[in-house]
Amino acid sequence: METVVDAMFERDQRRFLVADEVGLGKTKIARSLVAETVKRLWDKPDVGRIDIVYICSNQQIARQNVEDLMVFPGSARNLVDRITMLPAALNDLGAVNVLAFTPSTSLTFGHAGGKAGERAMLYRILSDRAGVPSITKRARAWDLFSLGTKNFAGSEKHLRAKPIPEALVRSFVAQLRSAGLLERLDHATDGRRIPDDSRYRPLISAMRRELAKCCIGFLTPDLIILDEFQKFTDVLDAKGEDGELANLLLQGSNARVLLLSATPYKMLTNSSDEESHFEGFERTVRFLLGPDRQEELTTLTRGLEEIRTGLLQRRSTARLGAASREVESLLRSVMVRTERLAATQDRGGMLNTQSARVNCEVTKADVEAFIDVDGVASTLRGVPSMVEYWKSAPYLFNFMDDYNVKSVIRQRLRNGDQSLATALRGRQPLTLAALEGYKKIDPLNGRLRWLLDDLASDNAFDLLWIPPAMPQTTLGKKFHQARSSGMTKRLLFSGWTVVPKAVAAMTSFEFERRHHRPDVKYREARKKFSGRLVADTPTTLALHLPSRFLARLGDPIAIASDLGLSLPVDRLVAERHVSAMIAEAIAPLLERADHGGPARTIWYAAVMLHLDQDLKQLTSSDFTQGAKIDSRELSRLLDELRRRRNDPASWGRPPDDLVDVLTKLALAGPGVSVLRGLERLVARHEWQIEHTQVLRQAAGVAWSFRALFNSPEADSLISRGGASQQDYWHDVVDHCLDGGLNAVVDEWFDLLPDQERIRRQSAGGGLKSLSAVAGHASRVLRLSDGLAYADRFNGKPAQKLPRDAIRTHFAMRYGQARGDTADGENPTDVRNAFNSPFRPFVLVSTSVGQEGLDFHYYAHAIVHWNLPNNPVDLEQREGRVHRYKNHAVRKNVADWVLSDPTFDPTNDPWTSAFSHVGESDGGLSPWWIFPGRSTIQRLVPMLPMSREQGRLDRLVEATSLYRMTMGQPRQSEILEVLAQLDPNDQAKMREAMSMDLSPRVPDHHVTGSATTSPRAEAAGN
C-alpha cells in the first residue's frame, strides 16, 4: 500500500496499476487508497465533496466489492447502478460517495433503447420546467420514451417525485440542441409520422449517450478504480462514440486512476488469439504513462527488443540482465505486482502440485456407455466426436440442454424416429424407477466415480457441516476423522456446460441415497416429511433458545481459562465443569418442583426463561422471521412459558436428564452457540447494541437451524449416529456437541463481516451490520434445494421428452440457469452457502465463476475437471480459493496455536490466533500464506492414457515460463527457445530476465490511515 500511495500522491503518478496475483486482496488495497484519498482531500477548502467511482465488468462483482470501499459510516454508495440514473441521486450525495458502474450499462450504448428507468429519466428531465415540456406533453412523446413497455409508467411516476438539479436540466437540453437531437425529437413526436420503434431506439440511444456525458460533467471523481479492467479494455482505448464517454471520465477530470487486475493484459497468447499479449501490454503501459510520459514508450520498446534479441541469439546473461533492469525501472514507476511464490521457502506458495494427477478408473460399463453414445452420434449429421463429452459427464443426452446434438435429437424424436429412440435408451439408462427407488446408480464416468469415492473417504456424505478448524472441545469420532483427514469443500471447474448439471445432480442423489428414509419414493421424500422438530414443543424451543446464562456458563474458552487448560478442552471435563454449575443454579427450582407423575419436557425451556429473564421479550416472529406456518403454535408456547416461568411447581416432574441436556446445550446448542458467536462479533467490532436486539437476531439465526435438522437426510444421518431409543431432538443435541457446533459458528461468524463487506463502525451502524450478518446466516441455513432436470428416454419417439427433476443440495452448480453469465440461478445465495460450513460441499462451475469471485472460505481444493487451454486460466481458477484467510490458512494457523501452550484465545479466538502467529513476508503471512499440513490442492482427474497427461505437463511448464515473456510479441517463439534449454540454463535465463515488480517501502514511510484528518475523524465519529 505504501508503494501505491507514494507513487500516486508523493510522485504524482496519477495512473497506477496493482497487478497482484489473483486472490491477494487488490480490493483491500483499493480500500486503503480510498481512505488515503479522503484523508488528503477532506480539509481542502476547494473540495466540496469526494466522489469515488468504481467500475467493474458486472454487477455481481460490484455488489461483492463496493462495500469494501466504504471508509466512513454513512457514506453514500450504490445510489444508482448506471450513470444515466445519476440525476435523481445528485441531491442525495454526501461528503464521501462511492458509485459503482459497469461499462456495458454506463459507458456503452450502441443503438439500444436502454431500460425503462433510463427512458423514464430522459422523459422526467425533459418534462421539467427548465426542459422542453412542450414536447413531452405530446402523446407521441410518451409512445417514444415508453417503447410500449408496461413498467415505464411506474418508473416515470417514481422519478416524478425526485428533484433534478435545474443546472443539469439546462445543460442536458443545451447538449441535445447542439447535437441536433432536440430537433430530431421534435420531428419524431409532432404527430406527422407513423410511430416506428426502429427509428425511436437509435434516437433514444443517442439521448442516453448525451445524458451520460452530462452526468459525467456533474460528477467530480477524485479517484476512479478500474477493477479487472482487462474485460473492458475499450475504456482505455477511448475510441468511437462510446469511447468518448470513457475519455470524458478518465481524461476530462483530474482524478487519480487506480487499475486493478491480476491479468492486466493477456499474459500468454498464440497466433490464433484476436489480440496478442504485446498489443495488450503496450496499450496498458501507454495508458499508465499518460500523455506527459509517452516518449518513455520508446525506451520501453527498445529495452524489450534487446531482451528478445538477446534471448533468441543466446547473448550473455549480463547483457540480458541490464536490459531487464532498465525495463523493470520504468514499469515499477507505474505498476506493482505481488506473487505468493516468494512467500514460501519452496516457492510453492502453499500450492500442492505433487498430488495433482488423480488416476480415474474406467470400467466396462463406462466403455459400453461410450459405445452407446457414439452409436447415437453416428446416426446424426453434423455432430462432432463425443469422446470429450463422454470423458466429462455421465448420462450425456439426459443432462444436455443447449447443445446442437440435443436439438437434433429432439427434432428427430418429434419426427417419430424409432431407431433413434431405441438407441437413446442404451444399455444402462437413467430411469425413473432407479431414481424413485433410490437405487445405486452407476456413475458411468471415471471422474465422477473418483469424486464420489473421494468424498466418501473424507466422511463428507456423513456430515452436516465442515469440522471446525479450531475446535474448542474434543470432537466426535466422524468429525474428528474428517478434520484429521483435512476435509474441505471442492470447487470444480469444467469447460463443458453439461458438467455442472450432471455432477451436481448425481452427487446430490448419492447423498440422498445414502440417507433416505426406508419405503419412501424419491419424488415424495420432501412432501411426506416435514421434520420431527415441531415448532410448538418445549424441546424444540429449548434447542434454539439463545440463553445468555447458558452461553456464559458453557463457553469452552472461559472453561479452559478457569481450569488452566488449552483448547480443545476434553468434552467430558467440560461437561463435568458445566453440569456442576448448572446443578447449583437450578437447585432452588428443583426444591419447589412437583416430583410426582410423569416427567415434563417443559422444564428444558422453562428453566432457561427463568434463569435468563430477557428471553421473555422474544416473540414468535423473532424466531420464525415472518414464517406464518410456525408462528401461531410457537406464539402459544411462548405465552405459556412467560406466564409460568417463575412457578416451577406448575412445570410438573423434572426430567432425569435435565442437567445433562442443559449442559450440552450450554456447550454447543444452536441457540446458545449463535448467541455466543454474535456477542463475540459485537464485542470485536465495538458495536453499541442493546442486548435484546442481539437476542432477537440470535433467535432468528438459531431457528433457521431447524430447517437444516428437519431435512429427511439430516434426520436419517443424525438418528443413525445417535443413541438407540432416544428422541430425535436428543440426538440433535448430541450431534451438535460431536460436531463442535460452538466452534463452527464462531469461525463462521468471524468470516461473515468480510463476506458482507462490513467494517468497524460507529454506534449508528452496529445494528444494521449485525442484522446483515444474521440475515446472511439465516438465508444460508434456509437455502432451498436446486433442481436439475434430466430428460428421460423410454425407447419411444415423443413430441416432448418426459423430464425428471433431481434435487441439488450437497452439490450445486454456480450461475448456470441462464447460460454463461454470472446472473444465473440464485448465484449470490449459492455462493454464500458454499462460503459457509454448511451445504453445498461441492460447487461446480464453468468459466463464469473463474474470475473475480470469492470461494475460499471453506474450500482449498480445486478440481480441474477439464484442463483450461491457458496457464493464466489455471492460475485464475486456483486463485478463487487461494485468498485472504482461506480455509487452508485458517487450519494451519489453528494447528499452530493449538500446539502452543502459551496461546490465549481470549474472547475473540480467531483475532487472537492470527495475532499470536504475527505478520511476516510483507503482510502476506499469515493472511494469505501460512504453511502447514493443509495446502491449496490442485486436483486433475485423468482417465488412463488420456491426453490430459501431456497437457498438464505443458500447462505447468508454461506457467513457470510465461512470465519471462512479458511485453514480448510472438511469445510462443520465446517459450519454444526456453523449453529447449536444459534446467541450469533455464535457471540462469530466469535470473537474468526476471523483473521484480514487488512493492518496496519508500524512504519516506507513508501510511494509509484515514483518521489523522480532524474533519475526517469527526466524520468517522
Tab-separated table of C-alpha atoms in Angstrom, residues 357 388 391-392 447 495-496 864-871 873-874 877 938 940-942 945-959:
chain	number	residue	atom	x	y	z
A	357	ARG	CA	-2.681	-36.200	-11.053
A	388	GLU	CA	-14.551	-35.359	-24.722
A	391	LYS	CA	-14.983	-38.237	-20.573
A	392	SER	CA	-16.581	-35.308	-18.769
A	447	ARG	CA	-14.122	-38.685	-13.000
A	495	GLY	CA	-15.222	-26.151	-19.839
A	496	TRP	CA	-18.423	-28.047	-20.702
A	864	HIS	CA	-9.827	-29.090	-12.835
A	865	TRP	CA	-12.477	-31.403	-14.301
A	866	ASN	CA	-11.284	-30.247	-17.701
A	867	LEU	CA	-7.935	-28.518	-18.064
A	868	PRO	CA	-8.049	-24.945	-19.393
A	869	ASN	CA	-6.209	-24.033	-22.565
A	870	ASN	CA	-4.183	-21.272	-20.941
A	871	PRO	CA	-1.892	-21.333	-17.870
A	873	ASP	CA	-6.791	-19.615	-16.582
A	874	LEU	CA	-5.250	-22.340	-14.428
A	877	ARG	CA	-9.198	-20.892	-11.111
A	938	ARG	CA	-4.676	-28.820	-7.399
A	940	VAL	CA	-6.802	-33.068	-12.093
A	941	PRO	CA	-8.804	-36.287	-12.542
A	942	MET	CA	-7.428	-38.131	-15.569
A	945	MET	CA	-3.820	-42.880	-21.409
A	946	SER	CA	-5.696	-39.615	-21.692
A	947	ARG	CA	-4.058	-36.693	-23.473
A	948	GLU	CA	-4.646	-34.657	-20.288
A	949	GLN	CA	-1.430	-36.279	-19.028
A	950	GLY	CA	0.684	-34.371	-21.545
A	951	ARG	CA	-1.485	-31.264	-21.474
A	952	LEU	CA	-0.956	-30.856	-17.738
A	953	ASP	CA	2.810	-31.082	-18.168
A	954	ARG	CA	2.723	-28.421	-20.872
A	955	LEU	CA	0.468	-26.152	-18.821
A	956	VAL	CA	2.666	-26.397	-15.740
A	957	GLU	CA	5.784	-25.689	-17.797
A	958	ALA	CA	4.106	-22.718	-19.480
A	959	THR	CA	3.024	-21.436	-16.067
